PDB file of C-alpha atoms in Angstrom:
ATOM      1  CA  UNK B 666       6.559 -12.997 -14.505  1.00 65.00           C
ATOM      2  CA  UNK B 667      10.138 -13.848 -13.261  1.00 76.00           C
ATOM      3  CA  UNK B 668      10.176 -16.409 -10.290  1.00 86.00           C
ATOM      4  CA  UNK B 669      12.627 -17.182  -7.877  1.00 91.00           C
ATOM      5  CA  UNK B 670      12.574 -20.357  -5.990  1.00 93.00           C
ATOM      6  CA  UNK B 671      14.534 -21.297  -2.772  1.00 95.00           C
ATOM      7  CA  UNK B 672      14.859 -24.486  -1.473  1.00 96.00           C
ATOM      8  CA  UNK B 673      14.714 -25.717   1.591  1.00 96.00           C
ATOM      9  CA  UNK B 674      11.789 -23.692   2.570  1.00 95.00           C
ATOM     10  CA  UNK B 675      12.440 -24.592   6.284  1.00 95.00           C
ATOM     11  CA  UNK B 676      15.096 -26.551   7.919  1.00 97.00           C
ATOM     12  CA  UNK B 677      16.475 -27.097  11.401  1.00 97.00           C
ATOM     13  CA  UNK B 678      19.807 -28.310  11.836  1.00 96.00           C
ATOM     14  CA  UNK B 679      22.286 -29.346  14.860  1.00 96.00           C
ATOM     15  CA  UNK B 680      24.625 -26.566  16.665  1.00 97.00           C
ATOM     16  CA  UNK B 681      28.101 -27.137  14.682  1.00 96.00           C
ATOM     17  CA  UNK B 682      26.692 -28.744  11.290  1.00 97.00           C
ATOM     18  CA  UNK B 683      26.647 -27.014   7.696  1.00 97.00           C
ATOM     19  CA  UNK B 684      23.556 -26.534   5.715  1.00 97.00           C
ATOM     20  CA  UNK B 685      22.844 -25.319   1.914  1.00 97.00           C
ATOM     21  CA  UNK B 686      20.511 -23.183   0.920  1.00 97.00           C
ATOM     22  CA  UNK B 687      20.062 -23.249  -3.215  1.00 97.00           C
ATOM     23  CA  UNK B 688      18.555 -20.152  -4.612  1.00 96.00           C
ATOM     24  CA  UNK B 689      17.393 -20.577  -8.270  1.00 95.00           C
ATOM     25  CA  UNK B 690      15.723 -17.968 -10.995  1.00 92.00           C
ATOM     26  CA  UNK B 691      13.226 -20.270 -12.700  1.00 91.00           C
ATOM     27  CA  UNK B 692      12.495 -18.375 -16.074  1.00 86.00           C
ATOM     28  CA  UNK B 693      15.106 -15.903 -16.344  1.00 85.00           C
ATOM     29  CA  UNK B 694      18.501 -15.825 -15.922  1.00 86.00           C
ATOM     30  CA  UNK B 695      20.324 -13.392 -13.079  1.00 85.00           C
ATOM     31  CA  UNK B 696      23.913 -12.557 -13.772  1.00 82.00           C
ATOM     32  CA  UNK B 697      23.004 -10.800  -9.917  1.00 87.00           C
ATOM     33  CA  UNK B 698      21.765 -12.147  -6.524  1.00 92.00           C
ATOM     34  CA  UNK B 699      21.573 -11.343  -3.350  1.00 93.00           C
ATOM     35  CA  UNK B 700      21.159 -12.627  -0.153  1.00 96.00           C
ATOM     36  CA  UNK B 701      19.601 -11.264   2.435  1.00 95.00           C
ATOM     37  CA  UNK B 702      19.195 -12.010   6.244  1.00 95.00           C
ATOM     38  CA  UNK B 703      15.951 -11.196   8.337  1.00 91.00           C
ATOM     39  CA  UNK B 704      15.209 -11.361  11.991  1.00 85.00           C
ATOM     40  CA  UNK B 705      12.151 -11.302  13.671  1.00 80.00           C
ATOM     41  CA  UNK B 706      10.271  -8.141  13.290  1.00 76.00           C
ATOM     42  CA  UNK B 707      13.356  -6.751  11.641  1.00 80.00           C
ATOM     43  CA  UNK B 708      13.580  -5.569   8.510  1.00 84.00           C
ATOM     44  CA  UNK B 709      15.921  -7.150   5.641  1.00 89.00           C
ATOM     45  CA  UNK B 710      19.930  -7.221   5.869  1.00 91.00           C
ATOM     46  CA  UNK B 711      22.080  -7.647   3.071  1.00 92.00           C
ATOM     47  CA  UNK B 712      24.715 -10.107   3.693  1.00 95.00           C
ATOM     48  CA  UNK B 713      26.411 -10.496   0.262  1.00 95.00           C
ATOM     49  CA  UNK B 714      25.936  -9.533  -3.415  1.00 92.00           C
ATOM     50  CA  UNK B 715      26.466 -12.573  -5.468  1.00 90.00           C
ATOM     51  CA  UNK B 716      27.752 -12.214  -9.019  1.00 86.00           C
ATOM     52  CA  UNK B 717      27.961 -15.133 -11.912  1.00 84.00           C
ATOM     53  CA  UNK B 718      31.155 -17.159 -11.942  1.00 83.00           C
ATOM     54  CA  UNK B 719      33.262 -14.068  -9.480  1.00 85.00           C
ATOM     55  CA  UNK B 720      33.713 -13.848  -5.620  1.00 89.00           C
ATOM     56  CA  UNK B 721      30.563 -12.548  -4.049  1.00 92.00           C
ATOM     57  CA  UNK B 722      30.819  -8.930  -2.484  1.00 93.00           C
ATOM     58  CA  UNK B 723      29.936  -9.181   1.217  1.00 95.00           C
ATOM     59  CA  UNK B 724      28.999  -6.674   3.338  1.00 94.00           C
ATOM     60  CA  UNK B 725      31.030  -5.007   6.499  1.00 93.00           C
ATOM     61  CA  UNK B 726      30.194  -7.727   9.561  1.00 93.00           C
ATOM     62  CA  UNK B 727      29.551 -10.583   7.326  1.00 95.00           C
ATOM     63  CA  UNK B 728      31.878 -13.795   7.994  1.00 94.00           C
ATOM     64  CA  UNK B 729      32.350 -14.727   4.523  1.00 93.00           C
ATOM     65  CA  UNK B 730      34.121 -18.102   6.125  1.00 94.00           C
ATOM     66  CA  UNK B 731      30.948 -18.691   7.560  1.00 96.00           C
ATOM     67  CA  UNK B 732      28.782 -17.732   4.921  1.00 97.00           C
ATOM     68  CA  UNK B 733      29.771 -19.333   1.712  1.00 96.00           C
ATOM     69  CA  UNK B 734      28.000 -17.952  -1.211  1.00 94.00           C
ATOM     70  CA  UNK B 735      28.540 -19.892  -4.626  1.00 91.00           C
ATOM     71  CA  UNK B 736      27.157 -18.462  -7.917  1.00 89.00           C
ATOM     72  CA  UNK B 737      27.876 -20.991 -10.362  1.00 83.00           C
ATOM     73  CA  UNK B 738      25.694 -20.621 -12.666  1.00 89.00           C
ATOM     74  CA  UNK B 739      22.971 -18.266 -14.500  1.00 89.00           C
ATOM     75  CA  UNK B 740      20.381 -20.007 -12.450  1.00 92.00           C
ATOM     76  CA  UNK B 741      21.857 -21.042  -9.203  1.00 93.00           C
ATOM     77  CA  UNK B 742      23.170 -19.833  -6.425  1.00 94.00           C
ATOM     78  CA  UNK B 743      23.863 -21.252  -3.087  1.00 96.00           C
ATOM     79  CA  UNK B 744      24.310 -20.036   0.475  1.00 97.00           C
ATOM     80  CA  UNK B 745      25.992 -22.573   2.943  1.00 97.00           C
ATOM     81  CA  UNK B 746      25.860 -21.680   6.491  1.00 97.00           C
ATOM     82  CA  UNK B 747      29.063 -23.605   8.104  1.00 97.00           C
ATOM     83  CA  UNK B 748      29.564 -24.741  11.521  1.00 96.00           C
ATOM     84  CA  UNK B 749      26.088 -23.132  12.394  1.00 96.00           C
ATOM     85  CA  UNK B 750      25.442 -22.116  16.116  1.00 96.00           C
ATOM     86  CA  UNK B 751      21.660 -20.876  17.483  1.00 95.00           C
ATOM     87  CA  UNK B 752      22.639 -17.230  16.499  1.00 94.00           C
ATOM     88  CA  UNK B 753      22.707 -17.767  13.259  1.00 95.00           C
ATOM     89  CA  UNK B 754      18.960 -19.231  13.174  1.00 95.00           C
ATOM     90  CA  UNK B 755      17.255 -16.565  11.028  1.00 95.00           C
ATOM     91  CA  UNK B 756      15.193 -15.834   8.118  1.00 94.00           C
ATOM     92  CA  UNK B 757      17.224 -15.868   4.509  1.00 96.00           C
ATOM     93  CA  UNK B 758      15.771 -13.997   1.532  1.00 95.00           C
ATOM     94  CA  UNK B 759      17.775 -14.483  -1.583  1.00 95.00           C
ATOM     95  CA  UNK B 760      16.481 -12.333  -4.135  1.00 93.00           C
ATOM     96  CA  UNK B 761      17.980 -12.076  -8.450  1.00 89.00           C
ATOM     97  CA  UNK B 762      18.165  -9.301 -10.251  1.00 80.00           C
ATOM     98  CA  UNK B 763      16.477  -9.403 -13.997  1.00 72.00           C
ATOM     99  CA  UNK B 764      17.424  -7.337 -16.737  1.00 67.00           C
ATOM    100  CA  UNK B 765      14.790  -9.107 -18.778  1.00 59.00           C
ATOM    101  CA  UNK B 766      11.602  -9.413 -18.662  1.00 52.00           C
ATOM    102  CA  UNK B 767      11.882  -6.104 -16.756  1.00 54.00           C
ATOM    103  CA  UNK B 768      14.841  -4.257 -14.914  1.00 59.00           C
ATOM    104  CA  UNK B 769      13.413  -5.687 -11.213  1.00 74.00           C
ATOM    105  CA  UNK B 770      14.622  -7.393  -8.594  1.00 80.00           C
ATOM    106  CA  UNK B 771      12.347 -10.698  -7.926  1.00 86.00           C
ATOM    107  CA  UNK B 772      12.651 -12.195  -4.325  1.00 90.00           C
ATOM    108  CA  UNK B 773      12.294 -15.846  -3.424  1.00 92.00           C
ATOM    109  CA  UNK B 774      10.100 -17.140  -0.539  1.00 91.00           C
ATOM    110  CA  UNK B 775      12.870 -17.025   1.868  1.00 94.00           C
ATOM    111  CA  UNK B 776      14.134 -20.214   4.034  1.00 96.00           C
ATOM    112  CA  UNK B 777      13.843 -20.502   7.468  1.00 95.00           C
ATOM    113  CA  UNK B 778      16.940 -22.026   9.396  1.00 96.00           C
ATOM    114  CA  UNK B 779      16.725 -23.009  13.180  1.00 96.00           C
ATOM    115  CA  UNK B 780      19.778 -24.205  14.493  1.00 96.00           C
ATOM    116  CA  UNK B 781      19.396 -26.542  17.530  1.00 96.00           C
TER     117      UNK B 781
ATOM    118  CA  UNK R 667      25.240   5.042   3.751  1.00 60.00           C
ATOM    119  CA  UNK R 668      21.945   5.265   2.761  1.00 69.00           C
ATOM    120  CA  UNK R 669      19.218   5.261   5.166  1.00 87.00           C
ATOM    121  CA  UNK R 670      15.322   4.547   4.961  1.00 92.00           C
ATOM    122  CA  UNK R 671      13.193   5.059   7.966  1.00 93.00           C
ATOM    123  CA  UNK R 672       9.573   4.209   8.504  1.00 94.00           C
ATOM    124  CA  UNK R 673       6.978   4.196  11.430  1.00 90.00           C
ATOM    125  CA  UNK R 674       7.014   0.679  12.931  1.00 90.00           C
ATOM    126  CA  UNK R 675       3.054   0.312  13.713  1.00 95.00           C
ATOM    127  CA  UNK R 676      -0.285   1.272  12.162  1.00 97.00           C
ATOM    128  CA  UNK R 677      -3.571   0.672  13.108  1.00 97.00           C
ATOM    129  CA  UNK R 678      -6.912   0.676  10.988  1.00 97.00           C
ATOM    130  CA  UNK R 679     -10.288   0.413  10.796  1.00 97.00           C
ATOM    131  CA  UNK R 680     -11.678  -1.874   8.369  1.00 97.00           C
ATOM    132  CA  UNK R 681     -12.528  -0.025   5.408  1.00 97.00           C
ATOM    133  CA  UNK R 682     -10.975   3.096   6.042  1.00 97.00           C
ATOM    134  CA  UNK R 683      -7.569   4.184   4.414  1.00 97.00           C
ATOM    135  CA  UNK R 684      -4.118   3.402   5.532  1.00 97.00           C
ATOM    136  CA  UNK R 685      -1.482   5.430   5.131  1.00 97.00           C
ATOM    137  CA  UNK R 686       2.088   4.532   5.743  1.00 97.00           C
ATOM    138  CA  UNK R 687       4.707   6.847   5.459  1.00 97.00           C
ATOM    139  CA  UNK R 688       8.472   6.372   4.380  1.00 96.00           C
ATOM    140  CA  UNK R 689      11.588   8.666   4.353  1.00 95.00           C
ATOM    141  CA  UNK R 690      15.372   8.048   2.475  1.00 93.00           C
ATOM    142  CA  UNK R 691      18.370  10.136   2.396  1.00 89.00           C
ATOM    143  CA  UNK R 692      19.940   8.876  -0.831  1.00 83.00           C
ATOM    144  CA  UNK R 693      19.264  11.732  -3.273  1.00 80.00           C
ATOM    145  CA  UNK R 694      20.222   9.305  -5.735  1.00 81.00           C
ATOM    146  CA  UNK R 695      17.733   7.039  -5.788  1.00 79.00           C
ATOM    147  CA  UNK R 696      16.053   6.314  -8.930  1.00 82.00           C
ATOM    148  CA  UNK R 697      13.376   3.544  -7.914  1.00 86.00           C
ATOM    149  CA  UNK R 698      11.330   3.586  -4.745  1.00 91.00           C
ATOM    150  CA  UNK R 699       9.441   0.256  -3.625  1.00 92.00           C
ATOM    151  CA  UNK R 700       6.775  -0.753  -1.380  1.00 94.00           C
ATOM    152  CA  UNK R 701       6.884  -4.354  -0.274  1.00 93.00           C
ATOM    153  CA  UNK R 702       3.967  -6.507   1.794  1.00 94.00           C
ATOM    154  CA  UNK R 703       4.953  -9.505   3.884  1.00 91.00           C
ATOM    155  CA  UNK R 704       2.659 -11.607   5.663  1.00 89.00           C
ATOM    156  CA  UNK R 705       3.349 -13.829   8.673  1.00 83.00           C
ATOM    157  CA  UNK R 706       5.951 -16.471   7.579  1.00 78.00           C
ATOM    158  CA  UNK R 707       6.238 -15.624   3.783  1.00 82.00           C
ATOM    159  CA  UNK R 708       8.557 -13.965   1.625  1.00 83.00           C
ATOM    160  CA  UNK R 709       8.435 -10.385  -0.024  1.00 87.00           C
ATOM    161  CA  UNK R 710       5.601  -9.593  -2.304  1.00 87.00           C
ATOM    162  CA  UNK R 711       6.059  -6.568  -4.308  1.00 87.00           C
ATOM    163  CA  UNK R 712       3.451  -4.368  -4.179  1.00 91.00           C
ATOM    164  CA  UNK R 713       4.294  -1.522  -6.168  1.00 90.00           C
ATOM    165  CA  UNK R 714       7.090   0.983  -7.689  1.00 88.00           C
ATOM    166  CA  UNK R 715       7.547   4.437  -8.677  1.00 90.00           C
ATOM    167  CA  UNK R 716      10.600   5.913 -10.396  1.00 87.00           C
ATOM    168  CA  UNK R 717      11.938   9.141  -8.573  1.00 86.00           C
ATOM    169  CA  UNK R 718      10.513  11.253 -12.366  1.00 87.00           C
ATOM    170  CA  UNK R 719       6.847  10.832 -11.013  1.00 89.00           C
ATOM    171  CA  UNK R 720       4.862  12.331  -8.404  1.00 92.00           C
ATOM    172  CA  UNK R 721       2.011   9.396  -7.884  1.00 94.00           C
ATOM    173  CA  UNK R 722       1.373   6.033  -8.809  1.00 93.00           C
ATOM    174  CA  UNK R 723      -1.920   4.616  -8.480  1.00 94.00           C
ATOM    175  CA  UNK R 724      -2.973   0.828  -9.054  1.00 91.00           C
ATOM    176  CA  UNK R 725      -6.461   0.084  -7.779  1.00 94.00           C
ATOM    177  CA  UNK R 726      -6.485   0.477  -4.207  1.00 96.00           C
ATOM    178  CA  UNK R 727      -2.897   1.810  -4.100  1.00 96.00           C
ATOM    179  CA  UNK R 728      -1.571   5.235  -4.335  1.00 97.00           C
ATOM    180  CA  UNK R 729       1.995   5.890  -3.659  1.00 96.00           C
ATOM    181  CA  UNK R 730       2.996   9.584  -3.504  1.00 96.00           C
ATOM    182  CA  UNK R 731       6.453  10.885  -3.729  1.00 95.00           C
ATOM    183  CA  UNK R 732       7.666  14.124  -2.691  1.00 94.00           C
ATOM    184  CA  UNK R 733      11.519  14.004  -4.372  1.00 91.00           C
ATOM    185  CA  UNK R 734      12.374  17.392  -2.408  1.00 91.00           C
ATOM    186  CA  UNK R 735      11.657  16.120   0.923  1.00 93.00           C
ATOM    187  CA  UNK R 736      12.671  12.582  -0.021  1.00 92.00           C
ATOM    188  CA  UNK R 737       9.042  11.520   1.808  1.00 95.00           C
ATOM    189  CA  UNK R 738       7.448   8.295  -0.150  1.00 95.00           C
ATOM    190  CA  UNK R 739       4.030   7.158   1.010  1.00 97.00           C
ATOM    191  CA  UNK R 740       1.979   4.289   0.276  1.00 97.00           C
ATOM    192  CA  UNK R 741      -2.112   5.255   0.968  1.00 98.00           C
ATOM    193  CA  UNK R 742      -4.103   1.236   0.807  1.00 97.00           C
ATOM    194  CA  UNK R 743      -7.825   2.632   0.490  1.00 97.00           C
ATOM    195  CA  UNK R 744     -10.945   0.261   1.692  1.00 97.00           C
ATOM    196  CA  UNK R 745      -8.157  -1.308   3.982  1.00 98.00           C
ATOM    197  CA  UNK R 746      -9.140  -5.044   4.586  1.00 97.00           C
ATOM    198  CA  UNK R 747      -8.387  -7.370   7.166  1.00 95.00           C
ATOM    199  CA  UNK R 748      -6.192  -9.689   4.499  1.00 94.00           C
ATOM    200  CA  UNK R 749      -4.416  -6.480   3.779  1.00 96.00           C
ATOM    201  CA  UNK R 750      -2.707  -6.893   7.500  1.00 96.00           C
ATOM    202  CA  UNK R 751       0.755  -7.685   7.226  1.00 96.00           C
ATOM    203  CA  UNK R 752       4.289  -5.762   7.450  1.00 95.00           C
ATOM    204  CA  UNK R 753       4.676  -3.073   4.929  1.00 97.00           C
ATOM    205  CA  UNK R 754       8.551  -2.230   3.867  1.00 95.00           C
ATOM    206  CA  UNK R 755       9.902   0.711   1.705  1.00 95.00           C
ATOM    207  CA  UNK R 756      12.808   0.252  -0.288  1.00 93.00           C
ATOM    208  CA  UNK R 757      15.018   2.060  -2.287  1.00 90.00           C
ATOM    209  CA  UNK R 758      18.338   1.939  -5.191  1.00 86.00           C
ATOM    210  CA  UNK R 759      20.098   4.173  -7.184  1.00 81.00           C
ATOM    211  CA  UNK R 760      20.394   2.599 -10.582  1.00 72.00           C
ATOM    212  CA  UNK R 761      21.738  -0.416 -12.297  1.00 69.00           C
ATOM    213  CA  UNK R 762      21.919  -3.809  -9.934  1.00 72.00           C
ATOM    214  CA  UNK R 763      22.539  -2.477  -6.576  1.00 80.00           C
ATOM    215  CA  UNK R 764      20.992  -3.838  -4.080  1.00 85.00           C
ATOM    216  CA  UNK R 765      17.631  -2.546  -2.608  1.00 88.00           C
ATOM    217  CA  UNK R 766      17.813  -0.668   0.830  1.00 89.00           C
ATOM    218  CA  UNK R 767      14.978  -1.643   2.811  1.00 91.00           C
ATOM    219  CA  UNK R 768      13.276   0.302   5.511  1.00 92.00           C
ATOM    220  CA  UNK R 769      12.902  -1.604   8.481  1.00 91.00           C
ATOM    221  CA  UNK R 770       9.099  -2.132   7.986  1.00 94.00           C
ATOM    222  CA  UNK R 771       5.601  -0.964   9.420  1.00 96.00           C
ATOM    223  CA  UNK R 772       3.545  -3.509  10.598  1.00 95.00           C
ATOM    224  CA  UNK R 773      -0.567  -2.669   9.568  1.00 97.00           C
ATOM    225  CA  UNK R 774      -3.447  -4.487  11.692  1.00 97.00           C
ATOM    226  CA  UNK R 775      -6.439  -3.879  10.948  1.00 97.00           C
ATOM    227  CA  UNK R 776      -9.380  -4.206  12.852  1.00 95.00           C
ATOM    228  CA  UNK R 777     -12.695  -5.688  12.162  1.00 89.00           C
TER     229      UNK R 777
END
């Protein structure tokens, strides 16, 4: 089946630093992603729809200076968190949408971010 | 905007059923989800139904969808203690919008 990877898994960083978060479909390719954001005990929010080689779409409240999505290729797309501060610590889901093998959207194993 | 609401807590018996219940407003929606995630770990999808059927079952799983009332339920029967985690229901329309998640039901289930 179609797998999504995400890498770092987990990763703390210091208050005012930048960190990158790659999101890669492994067998397929995924002209779509998005990224989501989850809290604790809160249920998934989406921050941004990412689309192959275009601006990604981001939702009302979302800093898109803060949040830099890149989609630059079939494969690969990135989230970089800039200047981070403790409120942004959080759960990120980024998740690509398949058209083959079936018409699903396949999530990746999330990476946690703590911001010191 | 669309909306999907859900019960935040269930708890079971070991070995009976769960049943976790799940409303939306779009009347759009096309294909309904039900999601697991355990402690720490990403989504696992669980199952789907297309808004054209009435039930889905898949061994222990039965989802039931009532389209008029735009009700979706997920029933997990011989509920185990590995099967406690947080439950979510999503929805989308068509095409590659993104899903709308519910905001999740935790299950525990007791020994």
């Amino acid at each position: 089946g179609a797998v999504v990877s995400q890498h770092p898994s987990w990763v703390i960083c210091k208050s005012g630093t930048s960190v990158k978060i790659e999101c890669r479909s492994l067998d397929f390719q995924a002209t779509t992603m998005f990224w989501y954001r989850q809290f604790p005990k809160q249920s998934l929010m989406l921050m941004a729809t990412s689309n192959e080689g275009s601006k990604a779409t981001y939702e009302q409240g979302v800093e898109k200076d803060k949040f830099l999505i890149n989609h630059a290729s079939l494969t690969l797309s990135t989230l970089t968190v800039t200047s981070a501060h403790p409120e942004d610590s959080s759960f990120y889901i980024c998740s690509a949408y398949a058209l083959a093998p079936a018409y699903e959207q396949y999530f990746g194993p999330g990476t946690r971010l703590t911001v010191t | 905007g669309e909306d999907v609401e859900q019960s935040l807590f269930l708890s079971v018996r070991e070995g009976d059923s769960s049943v976790i219940n799940c409303t939306y407003t779009d009347s759009s929606s096309t294909y309904l989800y039900w999601y697991k995630q355990e402690p720490g770990a990403g989504l696992q999808l669980l199952t789907y139904i297309f808004s054209n059927m009435d039930m889905k079952q898949d061994q222990r799983l039965t989802v039931l969808l009532n389209k008029k009332d735009k009700h979706l339920s997920l029933r997990i029967a011989d509920t185990q203690t590995g099967d406690s985690a947080i439950y979510f229901c999503a929805e989308k329309s068509a095409g590659n919008t993104p899903l709308v998640f519910g905001k999740g039901t935790r299950l525990s289930v007791i020994a």
